[in-house]
């Protein structure tokens, strides 16, 4: 979501004749697009601001947009008095106002809902992978999560608006569409004539566009995985066989305290249904370790579920107490040392599962999407349908198709090696 927001901000400023630079001393305006989901992310913003303040041109404008802006509010100006703007995640379309009035402070952390989507111009070109947000906010109240506070209650964008964005992206260069929402599979839009549109309708309509070859969506809430959506995995070959469906914990006890009111059995049933619809589907998850009150045995159950589902490409985090959340006030907060030990154990297991999966692909061929040169700049990297990077033996400057069949020749825990085949 932040990548999308960053792309729109860049497009908005480019439309005003500005160019992008990574070099702070060159910049006339410096924007930190921020995430508040864990304390570490927020802390990084303020230490970066301290550095930027010293490095930037004296008259360069600088400020923060996104969730840390909303979380810290006017306090941000007290901590860093030189800041020129503080704009929340639903008001960054107002950013150009600071260019018109550089001597004022621009402050807006209101939850403007969908307003920003109507105000921002469509970019002229789309990246091959186009992120298309379909909702703002979240209606689940997980007790650890700051998102309902920073991004507000859930609002689904009108179906026609989303399809207009998808069509525009398809016409201007997109071949993959990734629908975005905090609770993306909960997408529900009722049109003025009473028709209810779901995520499965967005997928079906998008799949009809010839130039779009791959469709995915993130992030899903387990119990919003409705039968129509599961069925889309059966009927829609453009929908990738990969789904991020965070379980967070394998302990029923912890799930209840997290206010994630699904049972492990229900979650496992959903995975079974998905595998039935699409036998090659793989699931990834987000995990939180060290949630208040988590015992060794609760944690063991998280390891058990990870082994059972065989999650690939997952994200795991140490629980981080956040302002405005219920869990921050719960008793039995877990010491940092135990959180770290649990995280290491879980990561070791997840890496092992992922390596096994990657190795199981060696010798197979899958259609993959071009991403760009590898870290050394020598060879091209493609992205598999399961989102692993695959480093090919194709030189970075060779003509190469955006979508190619790649035969995998080797694997490690984080990536694959392969070659383009006909
Ligand atoms: N609805 C989004 C939430 C974004 S946050 C989603 O499902 O992806 C992404 C992940 O960060 C969450 O799934 C959760 O695992 C983790 N997370 C959220 N709040 C956290 C906290 N207080 N401490 C640690 N991890 C957290």
Coordinates of N, CA, C and O in Angstrom, one line a residue, residues 230-386:
X230 N -13.2 -18.3 -3.3 CA -12.5 -19.6 -3.4 C -12.7 -20.1 -4.8 O -11.8 -20.6 -5.5
X231 N -13.9 -20.0 -5.3 CA -14.3 -20.5 -6.7 C -13.5 -19.8 -7.8 O -13.2 -20.4 -8.8
X232 N -13.2 -18.5 -7.5 CA -12.4 -17.8 -8.6 C -11.0 -18.5 -8.8 O -10.5 -18.4 -9.9
X233 N -10.5 -19.1 -7.7 CA -9.2 -19.8 -7.9 C -9.4 -21.0 -8.8 O -8.5 -21.5 -9.5
X234 N -10.6 -21.6 -8.8 CA -10.9 -22.7 -9.7 C -11.1 -22.3 -11.1 O -10.6 -22.9 -12.1
X235 N -11.8 -21.2 -11.3 CA -12.3 -20.8 -12.7 C -11.4 -19.8 -13.4 O -11.5 -19.7 -14.6
X236 N -10.6 -19.1 -12.7 CA -9.9 -18.0 -13.3 C -8.4 -18.2 -13.3 O -7.6 -18.0 -12.4
X237 N -7.9 -18.8 -14.5 CA -6.4 -19.1 -14.5 C -5.5 -17.9 -14.3 O -4.3 -18.1 -14.0
X238 N -6.0 -16.7 -14.6 CA -5.1 -15.5 -14.4 C -4.8 -15.2 -12.9 O -3.9 -14.5 -12.6
X239 N -5.7 -15.7 -12.1 CA -5.5 -15.5 -10.7 C -4.4 -16.4 -10.2 O -4.4 -17.6 -10.4
X240 N -3.3 -15.8 -9.6 CA -2.1 -16.5 -9.3 C -2.4 -17.5 -8.2 O -3.2 -17.3 -7.3
X241 N -1.7 -18.7 -8.2 CA -2.0 -19.7 -7.2 C -1.2 -19.4 -5.9 O -0.5 -20.3 -5.3
X242 N -1.4 -18.2 -5.4 CA -0.7 -17.8 -4.2 C -1.5 -16.8 -3.4 O -2.1 -15.9 -4.0
X243 N -1.6 -17.1 -2.1 CA -2.5 -16.2 -1.3 C -1.9 -15.9 0.1 O -1.5 -16.8 0.8
X244 N -1.8 -14.6 0.4 CA -1.4 -14.2 1.7 C -2.7 -14.2 2.6 O -3.6 -13.4 2.4
X245 N -2.7 -15.1 3.6 CA -3.9 -15.2 4.5 C -3.4 -15.3 5.9 O -3.3 -16.4 6.4
X246 N -3.1 -14.1 6.6 CA -2.4 -14.2 7.9 C -3.2 -14.9 8.9 O -4.4 -14.6 9.1
X247 N -2.5 -15.8 9.6 CA -3.2 -16.5 10.7 C -2.8 -15.8 12.1 O -3.5 -15.9 13.0
X248 N -1.6 -15.2 12.1 CA -1.0 -14.5 13.2 C -0.5 -15.4 14.4 O 0.5 -15.2 14.9
X249 N -1.3 -16.4 14.8 CA -0.9 -17.3 15.8 C -1.6 -18.6 15.6 O -2.7 -18.7 15.1
X250 N -0.9 -19.7 16.2 CA -1.5 -21.0 16.1 C -2.2 -21.4 17.4 O -2.7 -22.6 17.5
X251 N -2.3 -20.5 18.3 CA -3.0 -20.8 19.6 C -4.3 -20.2 19.6 O -4.5 -19.0 19.5
X252 N -5.3 -21.0 19.9 CA -6.7 -20.5 20.0 C -6.9 -19.4 21.1 O -7.6 -18.5 20.9
X253 N -6.1 -19.7 22.2 CA -6.1 -18.7 23.3 C -5.7 -17.4 22.9 O -6.3 -16.3 23.1
X254 N -4.5 -17.4 22.2 CA -3.9 -16.1 21.7 C -4.9 -15.4 20.7 O -5.1 -14.2 20.7
X255 N -5.4 -16.2 19.8 CA -6.3 -15.7 18.7 C -7.4 -15.0 19.3 O -7.8 -13.9 18.9
X256 N -8.0 -15.6 20.4 CA -9.1 -14.9 21.1 C -8.7 -13.6 21.7 O -9.4 -12.6 21.5
X257 N -7.6 -13.6 22.3 CA -7.1 -12.3 22.9 C -6.7 -11.3 21.8 O -6.8 -10.1 22.0
X258 N -6.4 -11.8 20.6 CA -6.1 -10.8 19.5 C -7.4 -10.3 18.9 O -7.3 -9.5 18.0
X259 N -8.5 -10.9 19.3 CA -9.8 -10.6 18.7 C -9.8 -11.0 17.2 O -10.2 -10.3 16.3
X260 N -9.2 -12.2 17.0 CA -9.3 -12.8 15.6 C -10.2 -14.0 15.8 O -9.8 -15.1 16.1
X261 N -11.5 -13.8 15.7 CA -12.5 -14.8 16.1 C -12.7 -15.9 15.1 O -13.8 -16.1 14.7
X262 N -11.7 -16.6 14.7 CA -11.9 -17.8 13.9 C -11.2 -19.0 14.6 O -10.3 -18.8 15.4
X263 N -11.7 -20.2 14.4 CA -11.1 -21.3 15.0 C -10.0 -21.9 14.1 O -10.0 -21.6 12.9
X264 N -9.0 -22.6 14.7 CA -8.0 -23.2 13.8 C -8.6 -24.1 12.8 O -8.2 -24.2 11.7
X265 N -9.7 -24.9 13.3 CA -10.3 -25.8 12.4 C -10.9 -25.1 11.2 O -10.9 -25.6 10.0
X266 N -11.6 -24.0 11.5 CA -12.2 -23.2 10.4 C -11.1 -22.8 9.4 O -11.2 -22.9 8.1
X267 N -10.0 -22.3 9.9 CA -8.9 -21.8 9.1 C -8.4 -23.0 8.2 O -8.2 -22.8 7.0
X268 N -8.2 -24.1 8.8 CA -7.7 -25.3 8.1 C -8.7 -25.7 7.0 O -8.3 -26.1 5.9
X269 N -10.0 -25.6 7.3 CA -11.0 -25.9 6.3 C -10.9 -25.0 5.1 O -11.1 -25.5 4.0
X270 N -10.7 -23.7 5.4 CA -10.6 -22.8 4.3 C -9.4 -23.1 3.4 O -9.5 -23.2 2.2
X271 N -8.3 -23.5 4.0 CA -7.1 -23.9 3.2 C -7.4 -25.1 2.4 O -7.1 -25.2 1.2
X272 N -8.1 -26.1 3.0 CA -8.5 -27.3 2.3 C -9.4 -27.0 1.0 O -9.2 -27.5 0.0
X273 N -10.3 -26.1 1.3 CA -11.2 -25.7 0.2 C -10.4 -25.0 -1.0 O -10.7 -25.3 -2.1
X274 N -9.4 -24.2 -0.6 CA -8.6 -23.5 -1.6 C -7.8 -24.5 -2.4 O -7.7 -24.4 -3.6
X275 N -7.2 -25.5 -1.6 CA -6.4 -26.5 -2.3 C -7.2 -27.4 -3.3 O -6.8 -27.8 -4.3
X276 N -8.5 -27.6 -2.8 CA -9.4 -28.3 -3.7 C -9.7 -27.5 -5.0 O -9.8 -28.1 -6.1
X277 N -9.9 -26.2 -4.8 CA -10.2 -25.4 -6.0 C -9.0 -25.2 -6.9 O -9.1 -25.1 -8.1
X278 N -7.8 -25.2 -6.3 CA -6.6 -24.9 -7.0 C -5.4 -25.7 -6.4 O -4.7 -25.2 -5.5
X279 N -5.2 -26.9 -6.9 CA -4.3 -27.8 -6.2 C -2.9 -27.3 -6.1 O -2.2 -27.6 -5.1
X280 N -2.5 -26.4 -7.0 CA -1.1 -25.9 -6.9 C -1.0 -24.6 -6.0 O 0.0 -23.9 -6.0
X281 N -2.1 -24.3 -5.3 CA -2.0 -23.0 -4.5 C -1.1 -23.1 -3.3 O -0.9 -24.2 -2.7
X282 N -0.4 -22.0 -3.0 CA 0.4 -22.0 -1.8 C 0.0 -20.8 -1.0 O -0.5 -19.8 -1.5
X283 N 0.1 -20.9 0.4 CA -0.4 -19.9 1.3 C 0.8 -19.3 2.0 O 1.7 -20.0 2.4
X284 N 0.7 -18.0 2.2 CA 1.7 -17.3 3.1 C 0.9 -16.7 4.2 O -0.3 -16.5 4.1
X285 N 1.6 -16.3 5.3 CA 1.0 -15.8 6.5 C 1.8 -14.7 7.1 O 3.0 -14.6 6.8
X286 N 1.2 -13.9 7.9 CA 1.9 -13.0 8.8 C 1.8 -13.7 10.2 O 0.7 -14.3 10.5
X287 N 2.8 -13.5 11.0 CA 2.8 -14.1 12.4 C 3.2 -13.0 13.3 O 4.1 -12.2 13.0
X288 N 2.6 -13.0 14.5 CA 3.1 -12.2 15.6 C 3.5 -13.1 16.7 O 2.7 -13.9 17.2
X289 N 4.8 -12.9 17.2 CA 5.2 -13.7 18.4 C 5.3 -12.8 19.6 O 5.6 -11.6 19.4
X290 N 5.1 -13.4 20.7 CA 5.2 -12.6 22.0 C 4.1 -11.7 22.2 O 4.2 -10.6 22.9
X291 N 2.9 -12.1 21.7 CA 1.7 -11.3 22.1 C 1.5 -11.4 23.6 O 1.8 -12.5 24.2
X292 N 0.9 -10.4 24.3 CA 0.8 -10.4 25.7 C 0.1 -11.8 26.2 O -0.9 -12.2 25.7
X293 N 0.8 -12.4 27.2 CA 0.2 -13.6 27.7 C 0.6 -14.9 27.0 O 0.3 -16.0 27.4
X294 N 1.3 -14.8 25.8 CA 1.7 -15.9 25.0 C 2.6 -16.8 25.8 O 3.7 -16.4 26.2
X295 N 2.2 -18.1 26.0 CA 3.0 -19.0 26.8 C 3.9 -19.8 25.8 O 3.7 -19.8 24.6
X296 N 4.8 -20.6 26.4 CA 5.7 -21.5 25.5 C 4.8 -22.4 24.7 O 5.0 -22.6 23.5
X297 N 3.7 -22.9 25.4 CA 2.9 -23.9 24.7 C 2.1 -23.2 23.6 O 1.9 -23.7 22.5
X298 N 1.6 -21.9 23.8 CA 0.9 -21.2 22.8 C 1.9 -21.0 21.6 O 1.5 -21.3 20.4
X299 N 3.1 -20.7 21.9 CA 4.1 -20.5 20.8 C 4.3 -21.8 20.0 O 4.4 -21.8 18.8
X300 N 4.5 -22.9 20.8 CA 4.7 -24.2 20.1 C 3.5 -24.5 19.1 O 3.7 -25.0 18.0
X301 N 2.3 -24.0 19.5 CA 1.2 -24.3 18.6 C 1.3 -23.4 17.3 O 0.8 -23.8 16.2
X302 N 2.0 -22.3 17.4 CA 2.2 -21.5 16.2 C 3.2 -22.2 15.3 O 3.0 -22.3 14.0
X303 N 4.3 -22.9 15.9 CA 5.2 -23.7 15.1 C 4.4 -24.8 14.4 O 4.6 -25.2 13.2
X304 N 3.5 -25.4 15.2 CA 2.7 -26.6 14.7 C 1.9 -26.2 13.4 O 1.9 -26.9 12.4
X305 N 1.2 -25.0 13.5 CA 0.4 -24.7 12.4 C 1.2 -24.3 11.2 O 0.9 -24.6 10.0
X306 N 2.4 -23.7 11.4 CA 3.3 -23.4 10.3 C 3.7 -24.7 9.6 O 3.8 -24.7 8.4
X307 N 4.0 -25.7 10.4 CA 4.4 -27.0 9.8 C 3.3 -27.6 9.1 O 3.4 -28.2 8.0
X308 N 2.1 -27.5 9.6 CA 0.9 -28.1 9.0 C 0.5 -27.5 7.7 O 0.3 -28.2 6.7
X309 N 0.5 -26.1 7.7 CA 0.0 -25.5 6.4 C 1.2 -25.4 5.5 O 1.0 -25.2 4.3
X310 N 2.4 -25.4 5.9 CA 3.6 -25.3 5.1 C 3.6 -23.9 4.4 O 3.6 -23.8 3.1
X311 N 3.5 -22.9 5.2 CA 3.4 -21.6 4.6 C 4.7 -21.2 3.8 O 5.8 -21.5 4.3
X312 N 4.6 -20.5 2.7 CA 5.8 -20.0 2.0 C 5.7 -18.5 2.1 O 4.7 -17.9 2.3
X313 N 6.9 -17.9 1.9 CA 7.0 -16.4 1.8 C 6.3 -15.7 2.9 O 5.5 -14.7 2.7
X314 N 6.4 -16.1 4.2 CA 5.7 -15.4 5.2 C 6.5 -14.3 5.9 O 7.6 -14.1 5.7
X315 N 5.7 -13.5 6.7 CA 6.3 -12.4 7.4 C 6.1 -12.7 8.9 O 5.0 -13.0 9.3
X316 N 7.1 -12.6 9.7 CA 6.9 -12.8 11.2 C 7.5 -11.6 11.9 O 8.5 -11.0 11.5
X317 N 6.8 -11.2 13.0 CA 7.1 -10.0 13.7 C 7.1 -10.3 15.2 O 6.2 -11.0 15.7
X318 N 7.9 -9.5 16.0 CA 7.8 -9.5 17.4 C 6.6 -8.5 17.7 O 6.5 -7.5 17.1
X319 N 5.8 -8.9 18.7 CA 4.7 -8.0 19.0 C 5.2 -6.7 19.5 O 6.2 -6.6 20.3
X320 N 4.6 -5.6 19.0 CA 5.0 -4.3 19.3 C 3.8 -3.5 19.9 O 2.8 -3.4 19.2
X321 N 3.9 -3.1 21.1 CA 2.7 -2.4 21.7 C 2.5 -1.0 21.0 O 3.4 -0.3 20.8
X322 N 1.3 -0.8 20.5 CA 1.0 0.4 19.8 C -0.1 1.3 20.5 O -1.0 0.7 21.1
X323 N 0.1 2.6 20.4 CA -0.9 3.5 21.0 C -2.3 3.2 20.4 O -2.4 2.8 19.2
X324 N -3.3 3.5 21.1 CA -4.7 3.4 20.7 C -5.2 1.9 20.6 O -6.2 1.6 20.0
X325 N -4.3 1.0 21.0 CA -4.7 -0.4 20.9 C -5.0 -1.1 22.2 O -4.3 -0.7 23.2
X326 N -5.9 -2.1 22.3 CA -6.2 -2.7 23.5 C -5.1 -3.5 24.1 O -4.8 -3.6 25.3
X327 N -4.3 -4.2 23.2 CA -3.3 -5.2 23.6 C -2.2 -4.5 24.4 O -1.5 -5.1 25.2
X328 N -2.0 -3.2 24.0 CA -0.9 -2.4 24.7 C -1.1 -2.3 26.2 O -0.2 -2.2 27.0
X329 N -2.4 -2.4 26.6 CA -2.8 -2.3 28.0 C -3.0 -3.6 28.7 O -3.3 -3.7 29.9
X330 N -2.8 -4.7 28.0 CA -3.0 -6.0 28.5 C -1.9 -6.4 29.5 O -0.7 -6.0 29.3
X331 N -2.2 -7.2 30.5 CA -1.2 -7.7 31.5 C -0.3 -8.7 30.8 O -0.6 -9.2 29.7
X332 N 0.8 -9.1 31.5 CA 1.7 -10.2 31.0 C 2.3 -9.9 29.7 O 2.3 -10.7 28.8
X333 N 2.8 -8.6 29.5 CA 3.6 -8.3 28.3 C 4.8 -9.2 28.4 O 5.4 -9.4 29.4
X334 N 5.3 -9.6 27.2 CA 6.4 -10.6 27.1 C 7.7 -9.9 27.0 O 7.8 -8.9 26.2
X335 N 8.7 -10.3 27.8 CA 10.0 -9.6 27.7 C 10.6 -9.7 26.4 O 10.4 -10.7 25.7
X336 N 11.4 -8.7 26.0 CA 12.0 -8.6 24.7 C 12.8 -9.8 24.3 O 12.8 -10.4 23.2
X337 N 13.6 -10.3 25.3 CA 14.5 -11.5 25.1 C 13.7 -12.7 24.6 O 14.1 -13.4 23.7
X338 N 12.6 -12.9 25.3 CA 11.8 -14.1 24.9 C 11.2 -13.9 23.5 O 11.1 -14.8 22.7
X339 N 10.7 -12.7 23.3 CA 10.2 -12.4 21.9 C 11.2 -12.7 20.9 O 10.9 -13.3 19.8
X340 N 12.5 -12.2 21.1 CA 13.5 -12.4 20.1 C 13.8 -13.9 19.9 O 14.0 -14.4 18.8
X341 N 13.8 -14.7 21.0 CA 14.1 -16.1 20.9 C 13.0 -16.8 20.1 O 13.3 -17.6 19.2
X342 N 11.8 -16.4 20.4 CA 10.6 -17.1 19.6 C 10.7 -16.7 18.2 O 10.5 -17.5 17.3
X343 N 11.0 -15.4 17.9 CA 11.1 -15.0 16.5 C 12.2 -15.8 15.7 O 11.9 -16.2 14.6
X344 N 13.3 -16.0 16.4 CA 14.4 -16.7 15.7 C 13.9 -18.1 15.4 O 14.2 -18.7 14.3
X345 N 13.3 -18.8 16.4 CA 12.8 -20.1 16.2 C 11.8 -20.2 15.0 O 11.9 -21.1 14.2
X346 N 10.9 -19.3 15.0 CA 9.8 -19.3 14.0 C 10.5 -19.1 12.6 O 10.2 -19.8 11.7
X347 N 11.4 -18.1 12.6 CA 12.0 -17.7 11.3 C 12.8 -18.9 10.8 O 12.8 -19.2 9.5
X348 N 13.5 -19.6 11.7 CA 14.3 -20.8 11.2 C 13.3 -21.8 10.6 O 13.6 -22.3 9.5
X349 N 12.2 -22.1 11.2 CA 11.3 -23.0 10.7 C 10.7 -22.6 9.3 O 10.7 -23.3 8.4
X350 N 10.3 -21.3 9.3 CA 9.7 -20.8 8.1 C 10.7 -20.8 6.9 O 10.3 -21.1 5.8
X351 N 11.9 -20.5 7.2 CA 13.0 -20.5 6.2 C 13.2 -22.0 5.6 O 13.4 -22.2 4.4
X352 N 13.1 -22.9 6.6 CA 13.3 -24.3 6.2 C 12.2 -24.8 5.3 O 12.4 -25.4 4.2
X353 N 11.0 -24.4 5.6 CA 9.8 -24.8 4.8 C 9.9 -24.1 3.4 O 9.7 -24.8 2.4
X354 N 10.3 -22.9 3.5 CA 10.4 -22.1 2.2 C 11.5 -22.8 1.3 O 11.3 -22.9 0.1
X355 N 12.6 -23.1 1.9 CA 13.7 -23.7 1.1 C 13.2 -25.0 0.5 O 13.4 -25.3 -0.7
X356 N 12.5 -25.9 1.3 CA 12.0 -27.1 0.8 C 11.0 -26.9 -0.4 O 11.1 -27.6 -1.4
X357 N 10.2 -25.9 -0.3 CA 9.3 -25.5 -1.4 C 10.1 -25.1 -2.6 O 9.8 -25.6 -3.7
X358 N 11.0 -24.2 -2.4 CA 11.8 -23.7 -3.5 C 12.5 -24.9 -4.2 O 12.6 -25.0 -5.4
X359 N 13.1 -25.8 -3.4 CA 13.8 -26.9 -4.0 C 12.8 -27.8 -4.8 O 13.2 -28.4 -5.8
X360 N 11.6 -27.9 -4.3 CA 10.6 -28.7 -5.0 C 10.3 -28.2 -6.4 O 9.7 -28.9 -7.2
X361 N 10.7 -26.9 -6.6 CA 10.4 -26.3 -8.0 C 11.5 -26.6 -9.0 O 11.3 -26.4 -10.2
X362 N 12.7 -27.0 -8.5 CA 13.8 -27.2 -9.4 C 13.4 -28.3 -10.4 O 12.9 -29.4 -10.1
X363 N 13.7 -28.0 -11.7 CA 13.3 -28.9 -12.8 C 12.0 -28.6 -13.4 O 11.7 -29.0 -14.5
X364 N 11.2 -27.8 -12.7 CA 9.9 -27.4 -13.2 C 10.0 -26.1 -14.0 O 10.9 -25.3 -13.8
X365 N 8.9 -25.8 -14.8 CA 8.9 -24.6 -15.6 C 7.6 -23.9 -15.2 O 6.5 -24.5 -15.2
X366 N 7.7 -22.6 -15.0 CA 6.5 -21.8 -14.7 C 6.6 -20.4 -15.4 O 7.7 -19.9 -15.6
X367 N 5.5 -19.8 -15.7 CA 5.5 -18.5 -16.3 C 5.8 -17.5 -15.2 O 5.2 -17.4 -14.2
X368 N 6.8 -16.6 -15.5 CA 7.3 -15.6 -14.5 C 7.3 -14.3 -15.2 O 7.4 -14.1 -16.4
X369 N 7.3 -13.2 -14.3 CA 7.2 -11.9 -14.8 C 8.5 -11.1 -14.5 O 9.1 -11.2 -13.4
X370 N 8.9 -10.4 -15.5 CA 10.2 -9.7 -15.5 C 10.2 -8.6 -14.4 O 9.2 -7.9 -14.3
X371 N 11.2 -8.6 -13.6 CA 11.3 -7.5 -12.6 C 12.4 -6.5 -12.9 O 12.2 -5.3 -12.6
X372 N 13.5 -6.9 -13.4 CA 14.6 -6.0 -13.6 C 16.0 -6.7 -13.4 O 16.0 -7.9 -13.2
X373 N 17.1 -5.9 -13.3 CA 18.4 -6.5 -13.1 C 18.5 -7.0 -11.6 O 17.8 -6.5 -10.7
X374 N 19.4 -8.0 -11.4 CA 19.6 -8.5 -10.0 C 20.5 -7.5 -9.3 O 20.9 -6.4 -9.8
X375 N 20.9 -7.8 -8.1 CA 21.6 -6.8 -7.2 C 22.9 -6.5 -7.8 O 23.4 -5.3 -7.6
X376 N 23.6 -7.4 -8.5 CA 24.9 -7.1 -9.1 C 24.7 -6.4 -10.4 O 25.7 -5.9 -11.0
X377 N 23.5 -6.3 -10.9 CA 23.3 -5.6 -12.2 C 23.6 -6.4 -13.4 O 23.5 -5.9 -14.5
X378 N 24.0 -7.7 -13.2 CA 24.4 -8.5 -14.4 C 23.3 -9.3 -15.1 O 23.3 -9.3 -16.3
X379 N 22.4 -9.8 -14.3 CA 21.4 -10.7 -14.9 C 20.0 -10.2 -14.6 O 19.8 -9.5 -13.6
X380 N 19.0 -10.7 -15.4 CA 17.6 -10.3 -15.2 C 17.0 -11.2 -14.1 O 17.2 -12.4 -14.0
X381 N 16.1 -10.6 -13.3 CA 15.4 -11.3 -12.3 C 13.9 -11.3 -12.7 O 13.4 -10.3 -13.2
X382 N 13.3 -12.5 -12.6 CA 11.9 -12.7 -12.8 C 11.2 -13.0 -11.5 O 11.8 -13.5 -10.6
X383 N 9.9 -12.8 -11.5 CA 9.1 -13.1 -10.2 C 8.2 -14.3 -10.6 O 7.5 -14.3 -11.5
X384 N 8.3 -15.3 -9.8 CA 7.5 -16.5 -10.0 C 6.0 -16.2 -9.6 O 5.7 -15.2 -8.9
X385 N 5.1 -17.1 -10.0 CA 3.7 -16.9 -9.5 C 3.6 -17.0 -8.0 O 2.6 -16.5 -7.4
X386 N 4.6 -17.5 -7.3 CA 4.6 -17.6 -5.8 C 5.4 -16.4 -5.2 O 5.7 -16.4 -4.0

